[in-house]
Short mmCIF file of C-alpha atoms in Angstrom, two decimals:
data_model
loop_
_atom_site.label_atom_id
_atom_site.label_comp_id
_atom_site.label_asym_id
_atom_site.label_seq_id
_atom_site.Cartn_x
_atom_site.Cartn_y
_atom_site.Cartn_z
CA UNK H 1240 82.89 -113.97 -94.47
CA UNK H 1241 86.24 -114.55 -94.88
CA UNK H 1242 87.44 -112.33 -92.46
CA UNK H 1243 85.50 -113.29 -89.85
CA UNK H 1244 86.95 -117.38 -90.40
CA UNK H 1245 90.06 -115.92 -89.94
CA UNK H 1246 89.12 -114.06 -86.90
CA UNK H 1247 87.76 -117.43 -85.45
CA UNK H 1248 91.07 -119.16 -86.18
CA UNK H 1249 92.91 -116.60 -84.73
CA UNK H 1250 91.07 -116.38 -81.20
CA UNK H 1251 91.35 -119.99 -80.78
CA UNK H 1252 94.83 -120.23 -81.52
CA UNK H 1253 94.98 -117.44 -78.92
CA UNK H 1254 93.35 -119.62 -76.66
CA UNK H 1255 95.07 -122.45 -77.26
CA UNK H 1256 98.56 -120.35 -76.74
CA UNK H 1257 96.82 -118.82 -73.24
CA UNK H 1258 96.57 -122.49 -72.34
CA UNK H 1259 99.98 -123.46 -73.69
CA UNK H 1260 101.52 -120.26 -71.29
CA UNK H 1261 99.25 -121.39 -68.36
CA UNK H 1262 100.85 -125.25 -68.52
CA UNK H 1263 104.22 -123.93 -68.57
CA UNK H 1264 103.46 -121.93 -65.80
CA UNK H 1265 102.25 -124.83 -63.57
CA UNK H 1266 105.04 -127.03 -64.69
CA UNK H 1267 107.73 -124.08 -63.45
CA UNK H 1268 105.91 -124.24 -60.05
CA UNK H 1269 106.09 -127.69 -59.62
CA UNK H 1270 109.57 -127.61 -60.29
CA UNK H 1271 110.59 -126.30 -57.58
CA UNK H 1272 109.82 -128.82 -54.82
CA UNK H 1273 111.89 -129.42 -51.43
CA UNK H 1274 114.05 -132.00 -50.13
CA UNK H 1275 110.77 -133.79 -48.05
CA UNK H 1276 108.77 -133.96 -51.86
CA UNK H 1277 111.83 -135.48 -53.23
CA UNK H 1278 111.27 -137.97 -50.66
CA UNK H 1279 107.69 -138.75 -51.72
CA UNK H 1280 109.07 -138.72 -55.50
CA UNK H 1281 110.96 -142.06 -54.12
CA UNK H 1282 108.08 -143.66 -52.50
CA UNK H 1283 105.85 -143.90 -55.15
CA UNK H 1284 108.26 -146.80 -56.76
CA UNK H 1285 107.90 -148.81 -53.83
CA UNK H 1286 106.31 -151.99 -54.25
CA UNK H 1287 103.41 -152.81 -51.44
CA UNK H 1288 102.16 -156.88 -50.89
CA UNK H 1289 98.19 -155.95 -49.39
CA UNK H 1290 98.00 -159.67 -48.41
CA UNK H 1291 100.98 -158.39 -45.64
CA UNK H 1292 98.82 -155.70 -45.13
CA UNK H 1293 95.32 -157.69 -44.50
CA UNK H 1294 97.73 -159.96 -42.35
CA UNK H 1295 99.14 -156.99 -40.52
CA UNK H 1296 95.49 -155.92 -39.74
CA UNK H 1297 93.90 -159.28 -39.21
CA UNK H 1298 96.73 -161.62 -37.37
CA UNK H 1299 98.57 -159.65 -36.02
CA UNK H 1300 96.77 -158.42 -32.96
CA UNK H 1301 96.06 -162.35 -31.70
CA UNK H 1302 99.82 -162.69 -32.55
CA UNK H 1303 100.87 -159.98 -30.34
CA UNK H 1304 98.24 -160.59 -27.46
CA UNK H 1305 100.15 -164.08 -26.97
CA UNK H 1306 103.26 -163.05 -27.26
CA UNK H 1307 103.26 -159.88 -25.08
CA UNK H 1308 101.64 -162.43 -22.92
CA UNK H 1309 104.40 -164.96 -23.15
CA UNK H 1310 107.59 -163.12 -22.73
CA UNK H 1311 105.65 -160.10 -20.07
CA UNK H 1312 108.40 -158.94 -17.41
CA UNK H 1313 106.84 -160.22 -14.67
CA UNK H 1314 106.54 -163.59 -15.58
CA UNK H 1315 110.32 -163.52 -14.93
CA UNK H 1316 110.48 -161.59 -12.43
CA UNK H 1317 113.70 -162.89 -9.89
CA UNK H 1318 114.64 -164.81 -12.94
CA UNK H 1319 118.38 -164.42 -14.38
CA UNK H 1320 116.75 -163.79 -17.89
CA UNK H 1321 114.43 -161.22 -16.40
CA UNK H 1322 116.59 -158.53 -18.32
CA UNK H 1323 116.01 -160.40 -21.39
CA UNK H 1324 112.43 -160.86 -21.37
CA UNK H 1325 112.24 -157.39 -20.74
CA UNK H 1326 114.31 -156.54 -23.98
CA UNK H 1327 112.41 -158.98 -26.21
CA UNK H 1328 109.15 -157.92 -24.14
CA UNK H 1329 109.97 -153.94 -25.75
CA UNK H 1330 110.59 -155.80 -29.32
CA UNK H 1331 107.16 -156.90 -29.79
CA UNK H 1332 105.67 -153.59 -28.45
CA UNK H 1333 107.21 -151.95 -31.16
CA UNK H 1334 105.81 -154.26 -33.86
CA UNK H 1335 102.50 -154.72 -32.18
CA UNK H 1336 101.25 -153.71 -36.19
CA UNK H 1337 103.74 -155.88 -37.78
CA UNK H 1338 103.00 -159.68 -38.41
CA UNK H 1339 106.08 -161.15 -40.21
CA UNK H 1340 108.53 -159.13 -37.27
CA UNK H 1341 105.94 -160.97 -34.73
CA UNK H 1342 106.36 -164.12 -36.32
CA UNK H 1343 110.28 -163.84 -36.06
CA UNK H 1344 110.10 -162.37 -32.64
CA UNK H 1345 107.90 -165.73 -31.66
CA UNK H 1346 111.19 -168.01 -32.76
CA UNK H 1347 113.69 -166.00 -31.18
CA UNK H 1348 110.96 -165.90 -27.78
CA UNK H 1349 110.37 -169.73 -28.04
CA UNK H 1350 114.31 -170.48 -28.54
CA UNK H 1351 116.06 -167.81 -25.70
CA UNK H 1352 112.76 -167.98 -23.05
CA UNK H 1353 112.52 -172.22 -23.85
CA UNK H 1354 108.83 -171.68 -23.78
CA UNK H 1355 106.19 -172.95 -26.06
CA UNK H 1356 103.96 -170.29 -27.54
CA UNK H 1357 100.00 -171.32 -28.39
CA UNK H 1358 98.65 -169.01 -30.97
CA UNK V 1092 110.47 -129.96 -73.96
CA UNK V 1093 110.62 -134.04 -73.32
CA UNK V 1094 110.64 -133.55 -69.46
CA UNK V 1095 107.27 -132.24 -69.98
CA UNK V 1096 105.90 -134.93 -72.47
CA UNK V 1097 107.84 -136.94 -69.40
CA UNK V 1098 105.63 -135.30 -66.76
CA UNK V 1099 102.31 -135.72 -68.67
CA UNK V 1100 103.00 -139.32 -69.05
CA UNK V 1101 103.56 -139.38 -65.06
CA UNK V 1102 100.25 -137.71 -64.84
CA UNK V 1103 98.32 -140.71 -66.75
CA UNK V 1104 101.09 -143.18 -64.64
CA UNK V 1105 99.67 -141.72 -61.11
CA UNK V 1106 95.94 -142.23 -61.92
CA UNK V 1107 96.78 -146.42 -63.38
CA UNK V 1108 98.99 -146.66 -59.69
CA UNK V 1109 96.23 -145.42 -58.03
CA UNK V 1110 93.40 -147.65 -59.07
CA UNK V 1111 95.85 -150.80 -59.26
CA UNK V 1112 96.86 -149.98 -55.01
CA UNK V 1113 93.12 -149.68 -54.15
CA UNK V 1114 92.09 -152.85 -56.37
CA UNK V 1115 94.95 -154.64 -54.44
CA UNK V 1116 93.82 -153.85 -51.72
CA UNK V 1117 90.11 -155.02 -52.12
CA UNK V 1118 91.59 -158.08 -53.16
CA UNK V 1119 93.77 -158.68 -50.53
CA UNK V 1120 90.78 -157.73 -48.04
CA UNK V 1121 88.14 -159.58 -50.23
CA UNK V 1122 90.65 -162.73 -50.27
CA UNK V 1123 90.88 -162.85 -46.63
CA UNK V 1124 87.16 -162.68 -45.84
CA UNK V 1125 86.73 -165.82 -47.94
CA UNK V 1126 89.34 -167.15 -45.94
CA UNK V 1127 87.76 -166.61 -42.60
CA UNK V 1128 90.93 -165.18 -41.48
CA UNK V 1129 89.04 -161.28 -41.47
CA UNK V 1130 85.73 -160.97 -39.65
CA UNK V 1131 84.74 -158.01 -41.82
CA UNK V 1132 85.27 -156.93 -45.44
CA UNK V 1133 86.86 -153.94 -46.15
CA UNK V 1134 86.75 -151.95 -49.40
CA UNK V 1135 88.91 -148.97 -50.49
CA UNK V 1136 87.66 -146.16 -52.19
CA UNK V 1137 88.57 -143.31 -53.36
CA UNK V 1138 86.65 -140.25 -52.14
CA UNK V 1139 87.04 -136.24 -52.08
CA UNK V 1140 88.97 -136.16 -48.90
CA UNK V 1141 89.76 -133.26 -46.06
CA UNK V 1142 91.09 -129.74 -47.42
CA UNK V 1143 92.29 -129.06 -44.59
CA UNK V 1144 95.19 -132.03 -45.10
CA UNK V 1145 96.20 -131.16 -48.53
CA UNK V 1146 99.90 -130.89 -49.43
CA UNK V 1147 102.01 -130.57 -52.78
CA UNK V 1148 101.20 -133.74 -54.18
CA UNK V 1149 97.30 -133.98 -53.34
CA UNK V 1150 95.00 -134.73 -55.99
CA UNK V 1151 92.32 -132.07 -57.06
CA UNK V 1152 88.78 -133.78 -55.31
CA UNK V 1153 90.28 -137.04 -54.92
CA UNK V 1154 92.53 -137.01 -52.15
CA UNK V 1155 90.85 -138.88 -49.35
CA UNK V 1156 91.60 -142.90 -48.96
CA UNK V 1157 88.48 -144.39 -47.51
CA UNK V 1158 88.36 -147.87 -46.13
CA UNK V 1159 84.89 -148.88 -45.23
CA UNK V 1160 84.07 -152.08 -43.19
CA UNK V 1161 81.13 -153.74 -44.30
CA UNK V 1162 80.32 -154.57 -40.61
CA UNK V 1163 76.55 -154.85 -40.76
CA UNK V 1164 76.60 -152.63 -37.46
CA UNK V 1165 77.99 -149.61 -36.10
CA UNK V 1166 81.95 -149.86 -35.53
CA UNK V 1167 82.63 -148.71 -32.15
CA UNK V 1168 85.49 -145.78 -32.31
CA UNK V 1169 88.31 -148.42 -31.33
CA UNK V 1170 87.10 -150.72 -33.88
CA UNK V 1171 87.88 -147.92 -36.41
CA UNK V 1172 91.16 -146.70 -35.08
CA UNK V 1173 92.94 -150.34 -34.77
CA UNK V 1174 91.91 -150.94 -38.95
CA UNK V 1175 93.68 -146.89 -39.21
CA UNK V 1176 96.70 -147.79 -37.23
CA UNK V 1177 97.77 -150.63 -38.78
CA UNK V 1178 98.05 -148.12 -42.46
CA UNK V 1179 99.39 -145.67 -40.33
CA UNK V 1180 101.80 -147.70 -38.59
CA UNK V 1181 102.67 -149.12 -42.06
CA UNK V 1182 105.20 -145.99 -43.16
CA UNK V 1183 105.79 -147.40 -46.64
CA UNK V 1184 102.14 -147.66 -47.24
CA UNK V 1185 101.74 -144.32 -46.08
CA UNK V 1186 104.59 -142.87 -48.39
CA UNK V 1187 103.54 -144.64 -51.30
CA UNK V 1188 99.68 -143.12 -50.51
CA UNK V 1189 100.97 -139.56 -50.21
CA UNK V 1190 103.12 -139.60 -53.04
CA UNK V 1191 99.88 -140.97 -55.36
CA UNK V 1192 97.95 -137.49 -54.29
CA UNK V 1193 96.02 -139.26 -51.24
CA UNK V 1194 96.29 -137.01 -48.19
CA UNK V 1195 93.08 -138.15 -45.77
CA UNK V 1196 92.65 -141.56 -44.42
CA UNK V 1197 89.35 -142.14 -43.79
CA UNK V 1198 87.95 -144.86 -41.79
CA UNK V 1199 84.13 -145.77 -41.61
CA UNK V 1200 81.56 -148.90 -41.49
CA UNK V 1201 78.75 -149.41 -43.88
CA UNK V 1202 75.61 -149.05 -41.25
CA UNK V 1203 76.72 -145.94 -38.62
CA UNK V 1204 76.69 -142.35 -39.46
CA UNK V 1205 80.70 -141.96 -37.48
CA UNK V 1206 83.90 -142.51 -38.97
CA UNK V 1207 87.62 -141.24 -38.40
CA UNK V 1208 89.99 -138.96 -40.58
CA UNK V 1209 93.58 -138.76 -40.59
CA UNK V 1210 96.02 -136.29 -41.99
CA UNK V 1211 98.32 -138.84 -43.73
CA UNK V 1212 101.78 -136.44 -43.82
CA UNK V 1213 102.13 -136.43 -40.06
CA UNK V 1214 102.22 -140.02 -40.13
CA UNK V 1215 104.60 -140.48 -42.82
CA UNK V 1216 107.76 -139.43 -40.70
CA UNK V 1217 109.14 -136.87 -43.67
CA UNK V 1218 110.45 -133.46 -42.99
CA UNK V 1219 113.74 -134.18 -41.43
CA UNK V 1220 117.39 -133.16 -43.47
CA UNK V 1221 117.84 -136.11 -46.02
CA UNK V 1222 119.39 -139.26 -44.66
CA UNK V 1223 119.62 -138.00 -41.47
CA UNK V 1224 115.58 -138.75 -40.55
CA UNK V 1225 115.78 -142.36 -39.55
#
């Protein structure tokens, strides 16, 4: 009887040390990551606001609509800040996603075009 | 043997980020429904995701990021792909989703049987040489 409680002990400490070998293992292999994964390693301390994100998803497209529509090309077409226009026209096509860059594009449009935007 | 106790402890810290970005984000969504200023609610979940996207960092059966829009009818395929672009478009978010162990973004509404799936890495712009990406 006591032989066989020994036994026991001894398999699951054999286990236990298969499981042990089989961590260490994994670890190893996660060890070596390349330069890209070090990148992700960064992100995950990055600190998100979802109420930008909500506003990103649910402004900004009205945002963008009447802007795009304010400062378009060929509203000033002939125009001496027709080259302008253009550049802040590009501006807001790149942050069609991005509310608070919308909202500082629509002072900078308002103040260089002198027009009044209606949102 | 501490930078192992270290990466344990990282383990349990992943799963506590996880749940606290998609609560945030039900919040957020939840809070601006009230408001009036969303016309539908959105809810994250977390569900098994694609195999097909997995990368180093993907969780084992939980590596999809669902967003569901509790439209009360069918989204029609735009619908879903301006609520995607605006995560995809957001590259932080993106980052901060792959490096929790989400690869799939999955976009769907509560009363059709489509919805849309994206591969999260190709939107995250990573793969160049470091600091030389941007």
């Amino acid at each position: 009887m006591k032989i066989l409680i020994t036994n026991q002990w001894m398999i699951l400490s054999a286990v236990e040390f298969a499981v042990i070998v089989y961590m260490f293992f994994l670890l190893r292999k996660a060890k070596r990551m390349n330069p890209s994964d070090l990148e992700i390693r960064k992100a995950k301390k990055s600190d998100i606001n979802m109420d930008d994100v909500m506003r990103d998803m649910h402004e900004a497209p009205a945002l963008y609509k009447a802007l795009s529509r304010a400062c378009h090309p060929d509203r000033f077409a002939g125009n001496p800040i027709e080259l302008l226009a253009n550049e802040l026209f590009q501006e807001v096509q790149q942050n069609e996603h991005k509310f608070k860059q919308l909202e500082l594009l629509k002072t900078k449009i308002q103040e260089q075009l002198h027009i009044k935007i209606k949102v | 043997m501490w930078k192992y106790l270290y990466s344990i402890q990282d383990w349990f810290n992943d799963f506590s980020e996880r749940r606290r970005l998609v609560r945030n984000f039900n919040l957020s969504a939840r809070q601006a429904f009230v408001a009036n200023l969303a016309p539908t609610l959105l809810e994250a979940t977390i569900s098994i995701g694609e195999s097909a996207y997995r990368h180093a960092f993907s969780k084992f059966m939980a590596g999809g990021f669902r967003i569901k829009a509790l439209s009360g009818r069918p989204l029609a395929r735009h619908e879903m792909v301006s609520i995607a672009e605006v995560v995809l478009n957001n590259q932080e978010l993106v980052r901060k989703l792959i490096s929790l162990g989400w690869d799939t973004l999955e976009v769907h509404d509560n009363s059709g049987y489509n919805g849309i799936k994206y591969k999260l890495y190709d939107y995250s712009g990573i793969g160049g040489v470091l600091g030389f990406n941007q």
